[in-house]
Amino acid sequence: MNIHNTPLIRQATVTDAESLAKLINLAGEGIPDWLWTRACAEGQTPLEIGIARAKRKTGGFSYTNALVAEQKGSLVGMVLSYAITDAPTENPDDLPAPIAPFVALEKLSVNTWFINALAVFSEGQNHGIGSQLLTAAEDQARAKGFEKMSIQVYAQNVGAVRLYQRLGYVQVASDPVRLHPSPPYYTGDVLLLMKTFKSSASRTL
């Protein structure tokens, strides 16, 4: 695969579910796999749980909310995004500890277009695909009438934080990690970053 070719950014389909499950686990630093393992029935694998959830037409993790990057017929990356119009009603302290800070910060993201997950497989990394996927998600937000993006990231993920800041995202809040199933995220904070678009009037000045 020639990773230097410009990727095709397209709407995900149900046939992309396996790749979507692998990519969201990559984006989630292993937390999705940890959650799927807890949901497995006898003889079922965590990946099978993830694939089934990606195939749903509803819920945050659904192929209907995903854009994918494709090169030479191979899926290399994904951005999962959607509108947050209402605050989550769950008490973070009543949820599995690894996801508690994310839900706490989501309560601050009402009326934004939320980037739930951004991930690129190793063979496509360091070639701007993540930036192109983020731009495509921002185009979706504008088309839906949103003026603000939000995204969450571990503070230790310095490369991702640097990418988001370079693209205009600014930290607005943080919440401490309660638990993480793998290093190096045992401690530290989850950051909430936001980006506000310039209005049409601002761009004409």
PDB file of C-alpha atoms in Angstrom:
ATOM      1  CA  MET A   1       0.000   0.000   0.000  1.00  0.00           C
ATOM      2  CA  ASN A   2       1.307   3.420  -0.968  1.00  0.00           C
ATOM      3  CA  ILE A   3       0.681   5.496   2.132  1.00  0.00           C
ATOM      4  CA  HIS A   4       1.753   8.642   0.311  1.00  0.00           C
ATOM      5  CA  ASN A   5      -1.380   8.620  -1.852  1.00  0.00           C
ATOM      6  CA  THR A   6      -4.115  10.981  -0.732  1.00  0.00           C
ATOM      7  CA  PRO A   7      -6.703   8.877   1.107  1.00  0.00           C
ATOM      8  CA  LEU A   8     -10.358   8.706   0.233  1.00  0.00           C
ATOM      9  CA  ILE A   9     -12.446  10.036   3.140  1.00  0.00           C
ATOM     10  CA  ARG A  10     -15.896   8.443   3.078  1.00  0.00           C
ATOM     11  CA  GLN A  11     -18.840   7.563   5.254  1.00  0.00           C
ATOM     12  CA  ALA A  12     -18.334   4.237   7.015  1.00  0.00           C
ATOM     13  CA  THR A  13     -20.593   1.313   6.160  1.00  0.00           C
ATOM     14  CA  VAL A  14     -21.649  -1.709   8.177  1.00  0.00           C
ATOM     15  CA  THR A  15     -19.019  -3.786   6.348  1.00  0.00           C
ATOM     16  CA  ASP A  16     -16.318  -1.658   8.019  1.00  0.00           C
ATOM     17  CA  ALA A  17     -17.352  -2.836  11.492  1.00  0.00           C
ATOM     18  CA  GLU A  18     -14.310  -4.986  12.241  1.00  0.00           C
ATOM     19  CA  SER A  19     -11.872  -2.228  11.359  1.00  0.00           C
ATOM     20  CA  LEU A  20     -13.954   0.290  13.313  1.00  0.00           C
ATOM     21  CA  ALA A  21     -13.816  -1.921  16.401  1.00  0.00           C
ATOM     22  CA  LYS A  22     -10.032  -2.237  16.132  1.00  0.00           C
ATOM     23  CA  LEU A  23      -9.611   1.491  15.576  1.00  0.00           C
ATOM     24  CA  ILE A  24     -11.801   2.566  18.486  1.00  0.00           C
ATOM     25  CA  ASN A  25      -9.837   0.258  20.756  1.00  0.00           C
ATOM     26  CA  LEU A  26      -6.670   1.922  19.482  1.00  0.00           C
ATOM     27  CA  ALA A  27      -8.138   5.377  20.074  1.00  0.00           C
ATOM     28  CA  GLY A  28      -9.431   4.371  23.503  1.00  0.00           C
ATOM     29  CA  GLU A  29      -6.023   3.170  24.689  1.00  0.00           C
ATOM     30  CA  GLY A  30      -7.416  -0.328  25.403  1.00  0.00           C
ATOM     31  CA  ILE A  31     -10.446   0.734  27.438  1.00  0.00           C
ATOM     32  CA  PRO A  32     -12.962  -0.523  24.823  1.00  0.00           C
ATOM     33  CA  ASP A  33     -11.384  -3.996  24.907  1.00  0.00           C
ATOM     34  CA  TRP A  34     -11.513  -3.918  28.724  1.00  0.00           C
ATOM     35  CA  LEU A  35     -15.235  -3.070  28.604  1.00  0.00           C
ATOM     36  CA  TRP A  36     -15.996  -5.629  25.889  1.00  0.00           C
ATOM     37  CA  THR A  37     -14.227  -8.347  27.874  1.00  0.00           C
ATOM     38  CA  ARG A  38     -16.609  -7.699  30.766  1.00  0.00           C
ATOM     39  CA  ALA A  39     -19.573  -8.107  28.392  1.00  0.00           C
ATOM     40  CA  CYS A  40     -18.448 -11.364  26.763  1.00  0.00           C
ATOM     41  CA  ALA A  41     -20.629 -14.422  26.943  1.00  0.00           C
ATOM     42  CA  GLU A  42     -18.989 -17.841  27.125  1.00  0.00           C
ATOM     43  CA  GLY A  43     -17.036 -18.512  23.946  1.00  0.00           C
ATOM     44  CA  GLN A  44     -17.317 -14.919  22.752  1.00  0.00           C
ATOM     45  CA  THR A  45     -14.301 -12.696  22.102  1.00  0.00           C
ATOM     46  CA  PRO A  46     -14.028  -9.000  22.986  1.00  0.00           C
ATOM     47  CA  LEU A  47     -13.559  -8.149  19.315  1.00  0.00           C
ATOM     48  CA  GLU A  48     -16.860  -9.852  18.468  1.00  0.00           C
ATOM     49  CA  ILE A  49     -18.578  -7.597  21.000  1.00  0.00           C
ATOM     50  CA  GLY A  50     -16.918  -4.557  19.445  1.00  0.00           C
ATOM     51  CA  ILE A  51     -17.915  -5.565  15.925  1.00  0.00           C
ATOM     52  CA  ALA A  52     -21.531  -6.094  16.975  1.00  0.00           C
ATOM     53  CA  ARG A  53     -21.615  -2.646  18.575  1.00  0.00           C
ATOM     54  CA  ALA A  54     -20.060  -0.993  15.530  1.00  0.00           C
ATOM     55  CA  LYS A  55     -22.800  -2.533  13.362  1.00  0.00           C
ATOM     56  CA  ARG A  56     -25.569  -0.844  15.331  1.00  0.00           C
ATOM     57  CA  LYS A  57     -27.454   2.020  13.724  1.00  0.00           C
ATOM     58  CA  THR A  58     -27.846   3.785  17.069  1.00  0.00           C
ATOM     59  CA  GLY A  59     -25.559   4.752  19.943  1.00  0.00           C
ATOM     60  CA  GLY A  60     -22.351   6.733  19.923  1.00  0.00           C
ATOM     61  CA  PHE A  61     -20.210   3.873  18.652  1.00  0.00           C
ATOM     62  CA  SER A  62     -22.072   3.176  15.423  1.00  0.00           C
ATOM     63  CA  TYR A  63     -20.814   2.996  11.877  1.00  0.00           C
ATOM     64  CA  THR A  64     -23.363   5.712  11.076  1.00  0.00           C
ATOM     65  CA  ASN A  65     -21.257   8.199  13.079  1.00  0.00           C
ATOM     66  CA  ALA A  66     -17.928   7.273  11.506  1.00  0.00           C
ATOM     67  CA  LEU A  67     -15.917   8.633   8.623  1.00  0.00           C
ATOM     68  CA  VAL A  68     -13.072   6.456   7.412  1.00  0.00           C
ATOM     69  CA  ALA A  69      -9.888   6.999   5.419  1.00  0.00           C
ATOM     70  CA  GLU A  70      -9.238   4.449   2.700  1.00  0.00           C
ATOM     71  CA  GLN A  71      -6.150   3.894   0.566  1.00  0.00           C
ATOM     72  CA  LYS A  72      -5.873   1.358  -2.244  1.00  0.00           C
ATOM     73  CA  GLY A  73      -9.046  -0.288  -0.957  1.00  0.00           C
ATOM     74  CA  SER A  74      -7.691  -0.663   2.593  1.00  0.00           C
ATOM     75  CA  LEU A  75      -9.203   1.166   5.547  1.00  0.00           C
ATOM     76  CA  VAL A  76      -6.420   2.987   7.415  1.00  0.00           C
ATOM     77  CA  GLY A  77      -8.152   5.392   9.785  1.00  0.00           C
ATOM     78  CA  MET A  78     -11.386   6.565  11.371  1.00  0.00           C
ATOM     79  CA  VAL A  79     -12.959   9.541  13.064  1.00  0.00           C
ATOM     80  CA  LEU A  80     -16.106   8.938  15.119  1.00  0.00           C
ATOM     81  CA  SER A  81     -18.066  12.125  15.766  1.00  0.00           C
ATOM     82  CA  TYR A  82     -21.564  13.376  16.486  1.00  0.00           C
ATOM     83  CA  ALA A  83     -23.547  16.166  18.124  1.00  0.00           C
ATOM     84  CA  ILE A  84     -23.903  16.422  21.875  1.00  0.00           C
ATOM     85  CA  THR A  85     -27.124  18.300  22.520  1.00  0.00           C
ATOM     86  CA  ASP A  86     -27.911  17.021  26.030  1.00  0.00           C
ATOM     87  CA  ALA A  87     -25.675  16.365  29.019  1.00  0.00           C
ATOM     88  CA  PRO A  88     -25.259  12.726  30.106  1.00  0.00           C
ATOM     89  CA  THR A  89     -27.531  11.923  33.021  1.00  0.00           C
ATOM     90  CA  GLU A  90     -25.283   9.262  34.544  1.00  0.00           C
ATOM     91  CA  ASN A  91     -23.335   9.942  37.721  1.00  0.00           C
ATOM     92  CA  PRO A  92     -19.683   9.292  36.747  1.00  0.00           C
ATOM     93  CA  ASP A  93     -19.046   7.699  40.136  1.00  0.00           C
ATOM     94  CA  ASP A  94     -21.651   5.035  39.345  1.00  0.00           C
ATOM     95  CA  LEU A  95     -19.956   4.045  36.080  1.00  0.00           C
ATOM     96  CA  PRO A  96     -16.961   1.762  35.415  1.00  0.00           C
ATOM     97  CA  ALA A  97     -13.971   3.744  36.671  1.00  0.00           C
ATOM     98  CA  PRO A  98     -12.062   3.892  33.343  1.00  0.00           C
ATOM     99  CA  ILE A  99     -14.870   5.809  31.625  1.00  0.00           C
ATOM    100  CA  ALA A 100     -15.878   8.034  34.549  1.00  0.00           C
ATOM    101  CA  PRO A 101     -13.682  11.039  33.622  1.00  0.00           C
ATOM    102  CA  PHE A 102     -14.893  10.937  30.029  1.00  0.00           C
ATOM    103  CA  VAL A 103     -18.540  11.096  31.072  1.00  0.00           C
ATOM    104  CA  ALA A 104     -17.770  13.870  33.566  1.00  0.00           C
ATOM    105  CA  LEU A 105     -16.158  15.946  30.813  1.00  0.00           C
ATOM    106  CA  GLU A 106     -18.913  15.144  28.330  1.00  0.00           C
ATOM    107  CA  LYS A 107     -21.276  17.023  30.629  1.00  0.00           C
ATOM    108  CA  LEU A 108     -19.293  20.148  29.692  1.00  0.00           C
ATOM    109  CA  SER A 109     -19.570  19.483  25.951  1.00  0.00           C
ATOM    110  CA  VAL A 110     -23.247  20.223  25.381  1.00  0.00           C
ATOM    111  CA  ASN A 111     -23.968  21.980  22.066  1.00  0.00           C
ATOM    112  CA  THR A 112     -20.671  20.910  20.516  1.00  0.00           C
ATOM    113  CA  TRP A 113     -19.792  18.489  17.742  1.00  0.00           C
ATOM    114  CA  PHE A 114     -17.940  15.818  19.690  1.00  0.00           C
ATOM    115  CA  ILE A 115     -14.962  13.835  18.426  1.00  0.00           C
ATOM    116  CA  ASN A 116     -15.493  10.546  20.224  1.00  0.00           C
ATOM    117  CA  ALA A 117     -12.524   8.770  18.634  1.00  0.00           C
ATOM    118  CA  LEU A 118      -9.753   9.417  16.135  1.00  0.00           C
ATOM    119  CA  ALA A 119      -7.338   6.662  15.163  1.00  0.00           C
ATOM    120  CA  VAL A 120      -5.048   5.666  12.311  1.00  0.00           C
ATOM    121  CA  PHE A 121      -3.468   2.237  11.906  1.00  0.00           C
ATOM    122  CA  SER A 122       0.330   2.205  12.200  1.00  0.00           C
ATOM    123  CA  GLU A 123       0.878   1.872   8.442  1.00  0.00           C
ATOM    124  CA  GLY A 124      -0.932   5.158   7.835  1.00  0.00           C
ATOM    125  CA  GLN A 125       0.478   7.232  10.688  1.00  0.00           C
ATOM    126  CA  ASN A 126       2.637  10.344  10.306  1.00  0.00           C
ATOM    127  CA  HIS A 127       1.222  11.196   6.888  1.00  0.00           C
ATOM    128  CA  GLY A 128      -1.472  13.699   7.830  1.00  0.00           C
ATOM    129  CA  ILE A 129      -4.393  11.276   7.735  1.00  0.00           C
ATOM    130  CA  GLY A 130      -5.498  12.140  11.264  1.00  0.00           C
ATOM    131  CA  SER A 131      -5.582  15.831  10.361  1.00  0.00           C
ATOM    132  CA  GLN A 132      -7.609  15.111   7.229  1.00  0.00           C
ATOM    133  CA  LEU A 133     -10.129  13.081   9.209  1.00  0.00           C
ATOM    134  CA  LEU A 134     -10.479  15.854  11.790  1.00  0.00           C
ATOM    135  CA  THR A 135     -11.024  18.394   9.019  1.00  0.00           C
ATOM    136  CA  ALA A 136     -13.729  16.174   7.521  1.00  0.00           C
ATOM    137  CA  ALA A 137     -15.454  15.961  10.922  1.00  0.00           C
ATOM    138  CA  GLU A 138     -15.281  19.740  11.251  1.00  0.00           C
ATOM    139  CA  ASP A 139     -16.910  20.052   7.827  1.00  0.00           C
ATOM    140  CA  GLN A 140     -19.723  17.820   9.090  1.00  0.00           C
ATOM    141  CA  ALA A 141     -20.141  20.051  12.135  1.00  0.00           C
ATOM    142  CA  ARG A 142     -20.386  23.207  10.041  1.00  0.00           C
ATOM    143  CA  ALA A 143     -22.898  21.549   7.722  1.00  0.00           C
ATOM    144  CA  LYS A 144     -25.036  20.708  10.770  1.00  0.00           C
ATOM    145  CA  GLY A 145     -24.849  24.288  12.057  1.00  0.00           C
ATOM    146  CA  PHE A 146     -22.404  23.755  14.920  1.00  0.00           C
ATOM    147  CA  GLU A 147     -19.792  26.380  15.798  1.00  0.00           C
ATOM    148  CA  LYS A 148     -17.782  24.444  18.347  1.00  0.00           C
ATOM    149  CA  MET A 149     -15.896  21.116  18.397  1.00  0.00           C
ATOM    150  CA  SER A 150     -14.905  19.132  21.481  1.00  0.00           C
ATOM    151  CA  ILE A 151     -12.493  16.275  21.999  1.00  0.00           C
ATOM    152  CA  GLN A 152     -11.055  14.359  24.957  1.00  0.00           C
ATOM    153  CA  VAL A 153      -7.527  13.037  25.265  1.00  0.00           C
ATOM    154  CA  TYR A 154      -5.166  11.697  27.924  1.00  0.00           C
ATOM    155  CA  ALA A 155      -2.628  14.310  28.983  1.00  0.00           C
ATOM    156  CA  GLN A 156       0.125  11.674  28.590  1.00  0.00           C
ATOM    157  CA  ASN A 157      -0.715  11.312  24.890  1.00  0.00           C
ATOM    158  CA  VAL A 158       1.564  14.216  24.074  1.00  0.00           C
ATOM    159  CA  GLY A 159       1.542  13.641  20.309  1.00  0.00           C
ATOM    160  CA  ALA A 160      -2.246  13.768  20.097  1.00  0.00           C
ATOM    161  CA  VAL A 161      -2.460  16.831  22.329  1.00  0.00           C
ATOM    162  CA  ARG A 162       0.107  18.575  20.135  1.00  0.00           C
ATOM    163  CA  LEU A 163      -1.880  17.703  16.980  1.00  0.00           C
ATOM    164  CA  TYR A 164      -5.140  19.040  18.371  1.00  0.00           C
ATOM    165  CA  GLN A 165      -3.514  22.238  19.615  1.00  0.00           C
ATOM    166  CA  ARG A 166      -1.875  22.790  16.237  1.00  0.00           C
ATOM    167  CA  LEU A 167      -5.325  22.514  14.644  1.00  0.00           C
ATOM    168  CA  GLY A 168      -6.780  25.141  16.975  1.00  0.00           C
ATOM    169  CA  TYR A 169      -8.094  23.122  19.919  1.00  0.00           C
ATOM    170  CA  VAL A 170      -7.668  24.674  23.378  1.00  0.00           C
ATOM    171  CA  GLN A 171      -7.857  22.934  26.753  1.00  0.00           C
ATOM    172  CA  VAL A 172     -10.913  24.026  28.720  1.00  0.00           C
ATOM    173  CA  ALA A 173     -11.143  21.418  31.502  1.00  0.00           C
ATOM    174  CA  SER A 174      -9.636  18.232  32.900  1.00  0.00           C
ATOM    175  CA  ASP A 175     -10.695  15.339  35.095  1.00  0.00           C
ATOM    176  CA  PRO A 176      -8.438  12.867  36.940  1.00  0.00           C
ATOM    177  CA  VAL A 177      -8.045   9.267  35.856  1.00  0.00           C
ATOM    178  CA  ARG A 178      -9.836   6.918  38.261  1.00  0.00           C
ATOM    179  CA  LEU A 179      -8.555   3.673  36.768  1.00  0.00           C
ATOM    180  CA  HIS A 180      -6.933   2.501  33.574  1.00  0.00           C
ATOM    181  CA  PRO A 181      -6.347  -1.130  32.591  1.00  0.00           C
ATOM    182  CA  SER A 182      -2.888  -0.555  31.090  1.00  0.00           C
ATOM    183  CA  PRO A 183       0.147   1.724  31.427  1.00  0.00           C
ATOM    184  CA  PRO A 184       1.083   4.547  31.080  1.00  0.00           C
ATOM    185  CA  TYR A 185      -2.348   5.895  31.929  1.00  0.00           C
ATOM    186  CA  TYR A 186      -2.699   4.705  35.520  1.00  0.00           C
ATOM    187  CA  THR A 187      -2.526   8.300  36.752  1.00  0.00           C
ATOM    188  CA  GLY A 188      -2.832  11.790  35.329  1.00  0.00           C
ATOM    189  CA  ASP A 189      -5.738  13.590  33.715  1.00  0.00           C
ATOM    190  CA  VAL A 190      -8.136  13.334  30.823  1.00  0.00           C
ATOM    191  CA  LEU A 191      -8.245  16.691  29.037  1.00  0.00           C
ATOM    192  CA  LEU A 192     -11.217  18.339  27.353  1.00  0.00           C
ATOM    193  CA  LEU A 193     -10.221  20.486  24.387  1.00  0.00           C
ATOM    194  CA  MET A 194     -12.499  22.672  22.288  1.00  0.00           C
ATOM    195  CA  LYS A 195     -12.301  24.601  19.041  1.00  0.00           C
ATOM    196  CA  THR A 196     -14.609  27.439  18.037  1.00  0.00           C
ATOM    197  CA  PHE A 197     -15.056  28.234  14.370  1.00  0.00           C
ATOM    198  CA  LYS A 198     -14.780  31.799  13.121  1.00  0.00           C
ATOM    199  CA  SER A 199     -18.082  33.172  11.940  1.00  0.00           C
ATOM    200  CA  SER A 200     -18.575  34.123   8.305  1.00  0.00           C
ATOM    201  CA  ALA A 201     -18.527  37.778   9.338  1.00  0.00           C
ATOM    202  CA  SER A 202     -15.152  37.355  11.036  1.00  0.00           C
ATOM    203  CA  ARG A 203     -13.644  35.774   7.942  1.00  0.00           C
ATOM    204  CA  THR A 204     -14.645  38.727   5.736  1.00  0.00           C
ATOM    205  CA  LEU A 205     -13.002  41.392   7.883  1.00  0.00           C
TER     206      LEU A 205
END
